Tab-separated table of C-alpha atoms and ligand atoms in Angstrom:
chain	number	residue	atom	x	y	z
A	1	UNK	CA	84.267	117.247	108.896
A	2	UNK	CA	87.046	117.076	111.511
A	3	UNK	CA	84.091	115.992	113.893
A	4	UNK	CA	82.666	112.852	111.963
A	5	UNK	CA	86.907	111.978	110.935
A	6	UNK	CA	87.350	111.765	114.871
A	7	UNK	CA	84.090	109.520	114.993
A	8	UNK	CA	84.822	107.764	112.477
A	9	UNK	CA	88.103	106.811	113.663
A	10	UNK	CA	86.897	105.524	116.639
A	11	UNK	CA	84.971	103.319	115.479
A	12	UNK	CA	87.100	101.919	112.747
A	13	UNK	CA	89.620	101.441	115.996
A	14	UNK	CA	86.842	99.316	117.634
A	15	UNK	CA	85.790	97.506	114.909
A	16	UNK	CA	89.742	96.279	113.956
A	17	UNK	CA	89.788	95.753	117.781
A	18	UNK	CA	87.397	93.192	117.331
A	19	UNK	CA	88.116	92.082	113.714
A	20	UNK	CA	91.731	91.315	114.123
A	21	UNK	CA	91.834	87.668	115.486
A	22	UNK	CA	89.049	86.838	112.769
A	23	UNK	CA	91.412	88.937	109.881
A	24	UNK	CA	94.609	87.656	110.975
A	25	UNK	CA	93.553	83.833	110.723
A	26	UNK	CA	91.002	83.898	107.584
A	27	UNK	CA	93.352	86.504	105.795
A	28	UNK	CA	96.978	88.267	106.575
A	29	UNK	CA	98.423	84.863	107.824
A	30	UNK	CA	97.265	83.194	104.472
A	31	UNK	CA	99.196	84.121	101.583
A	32	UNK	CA	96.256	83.596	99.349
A	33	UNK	CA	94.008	85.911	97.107
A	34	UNK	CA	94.929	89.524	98.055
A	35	UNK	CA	97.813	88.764	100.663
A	36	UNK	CA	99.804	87.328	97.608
A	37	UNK	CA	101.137	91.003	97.636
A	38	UNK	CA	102.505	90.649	100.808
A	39	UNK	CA	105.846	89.022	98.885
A	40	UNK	CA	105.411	91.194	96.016
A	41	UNK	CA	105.526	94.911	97.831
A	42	UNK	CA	108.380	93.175	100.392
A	43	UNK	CA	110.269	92.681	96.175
A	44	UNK	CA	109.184	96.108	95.060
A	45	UNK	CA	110.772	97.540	97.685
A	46	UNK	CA	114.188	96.504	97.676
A	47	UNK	CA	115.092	95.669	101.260
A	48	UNK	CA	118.773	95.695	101.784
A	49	UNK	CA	120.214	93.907	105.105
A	50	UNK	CA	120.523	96.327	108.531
A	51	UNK	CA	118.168	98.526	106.743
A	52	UNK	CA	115.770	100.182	109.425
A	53	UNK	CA	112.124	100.040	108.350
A	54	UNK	CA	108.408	101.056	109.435
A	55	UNK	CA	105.659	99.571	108.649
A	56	UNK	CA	102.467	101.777	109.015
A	57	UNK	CA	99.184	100.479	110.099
A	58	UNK	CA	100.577	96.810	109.934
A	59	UNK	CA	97.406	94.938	111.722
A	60	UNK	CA	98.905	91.392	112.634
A	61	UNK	CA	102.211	92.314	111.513
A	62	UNK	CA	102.104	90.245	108.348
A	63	UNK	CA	104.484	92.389	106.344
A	64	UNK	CA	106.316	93.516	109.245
A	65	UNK	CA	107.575	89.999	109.726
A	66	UNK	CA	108.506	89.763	106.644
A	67	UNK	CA	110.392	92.928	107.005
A	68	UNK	CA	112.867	91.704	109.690
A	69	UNK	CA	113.635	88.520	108.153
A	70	UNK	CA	115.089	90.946	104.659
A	71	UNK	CA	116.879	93.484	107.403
A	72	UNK	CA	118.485	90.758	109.398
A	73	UNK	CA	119.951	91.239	112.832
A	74	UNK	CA	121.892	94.940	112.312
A	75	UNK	CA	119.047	96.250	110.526
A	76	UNK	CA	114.926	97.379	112.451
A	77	UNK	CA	111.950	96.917	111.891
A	78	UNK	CA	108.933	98.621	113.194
A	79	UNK	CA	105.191	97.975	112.956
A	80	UNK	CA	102.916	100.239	114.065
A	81	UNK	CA	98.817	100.234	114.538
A	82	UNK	CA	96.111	101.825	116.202
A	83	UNK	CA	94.234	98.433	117.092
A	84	UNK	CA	95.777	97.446	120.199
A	85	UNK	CA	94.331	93.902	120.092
A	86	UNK	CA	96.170	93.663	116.515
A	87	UNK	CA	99.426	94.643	117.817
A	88	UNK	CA	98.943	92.122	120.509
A	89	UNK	CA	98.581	89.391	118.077
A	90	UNK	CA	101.557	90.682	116.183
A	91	UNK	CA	103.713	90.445	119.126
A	92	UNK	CA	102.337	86.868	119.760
A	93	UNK	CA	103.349	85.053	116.384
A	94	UNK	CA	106.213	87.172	115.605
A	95	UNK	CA	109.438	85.794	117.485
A	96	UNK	CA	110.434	88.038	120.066
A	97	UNK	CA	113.394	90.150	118.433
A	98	UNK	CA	115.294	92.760	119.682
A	99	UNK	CA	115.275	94.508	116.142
A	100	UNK	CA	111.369	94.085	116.073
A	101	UNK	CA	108.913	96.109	117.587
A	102	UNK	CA	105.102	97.148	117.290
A	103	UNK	CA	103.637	100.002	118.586
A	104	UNK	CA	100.270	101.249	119.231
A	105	UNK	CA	100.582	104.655	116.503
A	106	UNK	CA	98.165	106.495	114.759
A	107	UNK	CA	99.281	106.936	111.111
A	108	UNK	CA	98.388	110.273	111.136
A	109	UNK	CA	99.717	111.614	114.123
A	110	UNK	CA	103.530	110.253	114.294
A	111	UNK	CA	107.084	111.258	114.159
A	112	UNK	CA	109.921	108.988	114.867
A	113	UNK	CA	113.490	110.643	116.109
A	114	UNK	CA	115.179	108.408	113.845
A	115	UNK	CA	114.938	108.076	110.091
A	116	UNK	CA	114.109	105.443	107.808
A	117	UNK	CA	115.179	103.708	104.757
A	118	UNK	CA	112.085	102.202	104.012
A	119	UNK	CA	108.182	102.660	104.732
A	120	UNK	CA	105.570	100.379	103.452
A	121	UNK	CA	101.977	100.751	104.559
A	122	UNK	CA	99.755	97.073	103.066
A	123	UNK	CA	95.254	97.661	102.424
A	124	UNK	CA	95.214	100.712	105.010
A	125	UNK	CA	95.973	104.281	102.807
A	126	UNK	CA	92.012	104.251	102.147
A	127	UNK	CA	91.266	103.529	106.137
A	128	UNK	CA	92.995	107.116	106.665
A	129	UNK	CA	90.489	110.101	106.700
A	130	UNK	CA	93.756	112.392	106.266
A	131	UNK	CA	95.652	110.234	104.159
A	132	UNK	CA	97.908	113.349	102.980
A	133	UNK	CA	98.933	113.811	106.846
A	134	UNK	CA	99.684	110.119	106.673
A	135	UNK	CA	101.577	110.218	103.758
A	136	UNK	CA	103.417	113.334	105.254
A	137	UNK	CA	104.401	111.606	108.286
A	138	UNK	CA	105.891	108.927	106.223
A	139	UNK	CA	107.810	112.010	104.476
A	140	UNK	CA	109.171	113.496	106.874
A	141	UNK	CA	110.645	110.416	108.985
A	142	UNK	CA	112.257	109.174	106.009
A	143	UNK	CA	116.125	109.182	105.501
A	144	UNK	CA	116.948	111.705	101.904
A	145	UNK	CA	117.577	108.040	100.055
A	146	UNK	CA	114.548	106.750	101.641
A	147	UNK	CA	111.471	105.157	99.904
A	148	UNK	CA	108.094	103.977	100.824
A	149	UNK	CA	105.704	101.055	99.501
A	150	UNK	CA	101.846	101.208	99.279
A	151	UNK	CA	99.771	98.161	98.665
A	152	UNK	CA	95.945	99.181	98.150
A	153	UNK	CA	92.744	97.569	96.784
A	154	UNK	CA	91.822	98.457	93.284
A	155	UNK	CA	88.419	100.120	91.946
A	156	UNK	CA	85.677	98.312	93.155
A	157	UNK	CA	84.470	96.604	90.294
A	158	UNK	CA	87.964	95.098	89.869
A	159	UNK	CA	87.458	93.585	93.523
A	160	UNK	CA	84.261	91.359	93.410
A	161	UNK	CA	84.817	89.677	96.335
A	162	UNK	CA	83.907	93.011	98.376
A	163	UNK	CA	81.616	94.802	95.599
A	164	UNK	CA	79.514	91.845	95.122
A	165	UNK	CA	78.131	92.410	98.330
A	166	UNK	CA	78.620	96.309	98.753
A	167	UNK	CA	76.497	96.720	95.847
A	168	UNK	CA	73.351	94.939	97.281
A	169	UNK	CA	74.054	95.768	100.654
A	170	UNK	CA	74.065	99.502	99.996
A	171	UNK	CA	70.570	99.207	98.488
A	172	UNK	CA	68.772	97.087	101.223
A	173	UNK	CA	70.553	98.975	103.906
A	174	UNK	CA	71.093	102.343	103.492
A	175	UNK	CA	73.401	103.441	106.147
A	176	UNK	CA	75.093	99.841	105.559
A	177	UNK	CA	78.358	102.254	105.121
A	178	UNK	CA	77.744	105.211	107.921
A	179	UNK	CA	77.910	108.256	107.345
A	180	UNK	CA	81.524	109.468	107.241
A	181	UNK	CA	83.578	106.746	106.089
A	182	UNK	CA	86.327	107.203	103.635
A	183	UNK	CA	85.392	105.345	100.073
A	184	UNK	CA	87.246	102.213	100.495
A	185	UNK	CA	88.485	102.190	96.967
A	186	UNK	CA	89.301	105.713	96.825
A	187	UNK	CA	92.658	105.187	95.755
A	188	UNK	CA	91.808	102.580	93.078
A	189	UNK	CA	93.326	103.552	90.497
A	190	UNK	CA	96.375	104.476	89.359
A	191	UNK	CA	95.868	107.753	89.023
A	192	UNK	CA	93.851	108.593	91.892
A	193	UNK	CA	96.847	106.884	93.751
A	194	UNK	CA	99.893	108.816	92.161
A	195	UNK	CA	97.919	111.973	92.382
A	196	UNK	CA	97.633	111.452	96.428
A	197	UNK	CA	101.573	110.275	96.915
A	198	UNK	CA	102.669	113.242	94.489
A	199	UNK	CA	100.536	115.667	96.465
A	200	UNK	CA	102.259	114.584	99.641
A	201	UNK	CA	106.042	115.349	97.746
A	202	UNK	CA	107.097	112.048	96.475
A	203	UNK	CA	108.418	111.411	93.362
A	204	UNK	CA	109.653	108.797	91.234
A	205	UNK	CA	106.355	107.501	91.775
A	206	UNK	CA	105.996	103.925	89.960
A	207	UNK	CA	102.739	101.768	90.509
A	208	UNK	CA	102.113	98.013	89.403
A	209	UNK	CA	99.337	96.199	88.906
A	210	UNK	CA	98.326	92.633	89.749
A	211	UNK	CA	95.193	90.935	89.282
A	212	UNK	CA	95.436	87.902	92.063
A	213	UNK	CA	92.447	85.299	92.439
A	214	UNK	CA	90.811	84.395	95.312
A	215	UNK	CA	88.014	81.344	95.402
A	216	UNK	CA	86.019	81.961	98.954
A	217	UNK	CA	84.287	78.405	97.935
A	218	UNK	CA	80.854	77.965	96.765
A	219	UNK	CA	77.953	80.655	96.929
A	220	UNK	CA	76.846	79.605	100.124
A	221	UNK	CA	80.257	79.588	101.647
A	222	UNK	CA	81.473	82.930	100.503
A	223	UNK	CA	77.694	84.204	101.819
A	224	UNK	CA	78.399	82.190	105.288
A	225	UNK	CA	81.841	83.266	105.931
A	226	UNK	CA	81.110	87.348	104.998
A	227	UNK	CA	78.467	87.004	107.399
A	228	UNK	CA	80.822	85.697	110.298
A	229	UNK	CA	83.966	87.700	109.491
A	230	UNK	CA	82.198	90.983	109.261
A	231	UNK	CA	82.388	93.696	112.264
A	232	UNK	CA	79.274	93.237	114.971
A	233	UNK	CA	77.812	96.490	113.650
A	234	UNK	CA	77.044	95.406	110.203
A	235	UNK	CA	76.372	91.960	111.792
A	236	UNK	CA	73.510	93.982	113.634
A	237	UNK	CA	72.424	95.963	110.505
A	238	UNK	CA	72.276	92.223	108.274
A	239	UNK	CA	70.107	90.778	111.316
A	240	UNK	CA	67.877	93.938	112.151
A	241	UNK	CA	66.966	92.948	108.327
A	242	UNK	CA	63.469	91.067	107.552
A	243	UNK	CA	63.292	88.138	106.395
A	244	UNK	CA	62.045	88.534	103.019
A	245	UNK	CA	64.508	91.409	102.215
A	246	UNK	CA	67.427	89.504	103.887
A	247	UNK	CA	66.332	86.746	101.067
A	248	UNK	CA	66.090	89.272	98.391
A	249	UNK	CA	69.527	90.590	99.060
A	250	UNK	CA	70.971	87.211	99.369
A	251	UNK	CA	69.812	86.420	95.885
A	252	UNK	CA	70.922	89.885	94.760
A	253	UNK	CA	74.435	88.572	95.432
A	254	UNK	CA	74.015	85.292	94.184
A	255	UNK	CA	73.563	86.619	90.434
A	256	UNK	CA	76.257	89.375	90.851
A	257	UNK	CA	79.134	86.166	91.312
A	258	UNK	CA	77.327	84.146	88.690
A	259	UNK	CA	79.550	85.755	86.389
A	260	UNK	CA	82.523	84.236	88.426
A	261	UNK	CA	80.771	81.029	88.846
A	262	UNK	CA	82.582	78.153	87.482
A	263	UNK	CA	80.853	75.039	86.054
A	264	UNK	CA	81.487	72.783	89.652
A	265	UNK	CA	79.536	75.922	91.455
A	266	UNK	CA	83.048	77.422	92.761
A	267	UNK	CA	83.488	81.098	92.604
A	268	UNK	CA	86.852	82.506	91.311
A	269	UNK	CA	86.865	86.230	92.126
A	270	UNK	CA	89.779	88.512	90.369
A	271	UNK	CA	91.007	90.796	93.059
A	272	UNK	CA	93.197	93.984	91.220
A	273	UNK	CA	95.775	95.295	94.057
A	274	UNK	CA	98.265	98.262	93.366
A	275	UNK	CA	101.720	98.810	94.578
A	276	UNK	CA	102.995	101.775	94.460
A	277	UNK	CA	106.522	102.553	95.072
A	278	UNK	CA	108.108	106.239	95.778
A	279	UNK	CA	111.156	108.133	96.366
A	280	UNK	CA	111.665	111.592	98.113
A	281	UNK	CA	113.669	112.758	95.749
B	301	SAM	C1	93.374	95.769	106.311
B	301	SAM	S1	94.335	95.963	107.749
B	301	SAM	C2	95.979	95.857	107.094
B	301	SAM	C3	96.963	95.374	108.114
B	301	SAM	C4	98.328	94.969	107.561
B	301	SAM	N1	99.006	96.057	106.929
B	301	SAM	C5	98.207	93.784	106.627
B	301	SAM	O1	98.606	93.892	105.466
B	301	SAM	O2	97.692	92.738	107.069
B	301	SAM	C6	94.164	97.675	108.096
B	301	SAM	C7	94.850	98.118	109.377
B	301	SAM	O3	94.864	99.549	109.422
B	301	SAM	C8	94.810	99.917	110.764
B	301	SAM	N2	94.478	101.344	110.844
B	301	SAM	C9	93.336	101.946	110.459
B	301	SAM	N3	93.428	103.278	110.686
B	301	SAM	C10	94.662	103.502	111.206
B	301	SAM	C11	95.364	104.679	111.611
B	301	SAM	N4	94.793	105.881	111.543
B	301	SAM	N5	96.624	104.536	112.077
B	301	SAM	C12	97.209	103.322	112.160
B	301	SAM	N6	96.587	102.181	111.805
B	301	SAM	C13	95.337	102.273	111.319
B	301	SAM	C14	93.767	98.970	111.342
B	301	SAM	O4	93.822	98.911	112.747
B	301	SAM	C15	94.153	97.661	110.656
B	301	SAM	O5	95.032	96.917	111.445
């Protein structure tokens, strides 16, 4: 296992290295659909001014610059990523700050000399093969008052916008998903998600629930855009596909978002996201 986790991890590093520019404009620097959470963890977790804070696995650094404005100039903040092109991007459109900084760090192999008051990791808990060393980490670098904040995805069919073509995908190409990568919706629920941060020693452990919408356009734009925002390797995999299949699974999709279809052909996808909060003691 510790073999395909190192694997895996690679590539998930290459494919964010690539990904990032695409991610950072279509997505994190759009507060629309999912990244509505962005304000609502930055709320749920109380930010005080001169607070010091990390931010785990913070791609573009969409939360992280949300962070600094809340901690002000006596207080830190501190993203941290493995995607080195994401970090660079982060830099770029965040002012330059003495109290900011971002970090190439691997969120499950970390330990700061100083403690914090607050760590929120946004859509990356599920990304982390070892999320209990993660969650650890997080543990042990905060300060005894400390608390963390964990945005994640909900069960898949509470997020249409991804199962919709998952489903279909998985079925006309098998190793669509290779072998060895975490279930992306593994901490979907609110149990599977309190059971994870409890395991790791956190308590006080309160999780909310939001159901935000996201329209990607009409069919053919939501198809169109997947196509170009997706990593080259399932790029590859969608093209390596014949013709008649590719048409096949493209109509597959089509009737799974009927449902969502509204009258004037535009889809309006639910998309459930959790926040947890937690305490160390
Ligand atoms: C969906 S993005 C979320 C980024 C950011 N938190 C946001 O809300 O926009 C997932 C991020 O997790 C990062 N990531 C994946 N595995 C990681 C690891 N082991 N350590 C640190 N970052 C990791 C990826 O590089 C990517 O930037």
């Amino acid at each position: 296992m510790k073999i395909i986790n190192s694997e895996y991890k690679q590539r998930n590093m290459k494919i964010w290295n690539e990904i990032a520019p695409r991610y950072h404009k279509r997505w994190a620097s759009v507060n629309k659909g999912p990244f509505q959470s962005t304000k609502k963890l930055i709320e749920l977790v109380k930010i005080n001014k001169n607070d010091v804070v990390l931010d785990v696995a913070c791609g573009t650094g969409v939360v992280t610059k949300q962070i600094q404005k809340k901690v002000g100039n006596a207080g830190h903040a501190i993203g941290v990523d493995t995607s080195t092109t994401a970090i660079k991007i982060a830099k770029k459109w965040n002012e330059k700050n003495k109290n900011l900084d971002f970090v190439n760090i691997d969120a499950e192999n970390f330990s700061f000399s100083k403690k914090f008051d607050i760590i929120t990791c946004q859509y990356a808990l599920f990304f982390f093969p070892n999320a209990q060393k993660a969650l650890k980490n997080m543990k042990n670098s905060l300060k005894k008052s400390g608390k963390i904040g964990i945005s994640v995805h909900g069960s898949k069919d509470n997020v249409p916008f991804f199962n919709s073509i998952l489903d279909s995908a998985i079925k006309y190409i098998p190793d669509y998903v290779p072998a060895g990568t975490p279930n992306l919706d593994r901490f979907g629920t609110q149990s599977a998600l309190k059971a994870e941060v409890r395991k790791a020693g956190f308590s006080n452990i309160v999780v909310k629930e939001f159901i935000f919408n996201y329209s990607p356009g009409k069919f053919e734009d939501y198809w169109k855009n997947y196509i170009k925002y997706i990593a080259k390797p399932l790029k590859e995999k969608l093209n390596e596909l014949e013709y008649s299949k590719r048409k096949e699974f493209k109509e597959s999709v089509k009737e799974k978002t009927k449902q969502y279809t509204k009258k004037n052909g535009e889809i309006l996808f639910p998309w459930q996201v959790l926040i947890l909060t937690a305490k160390i003691n």
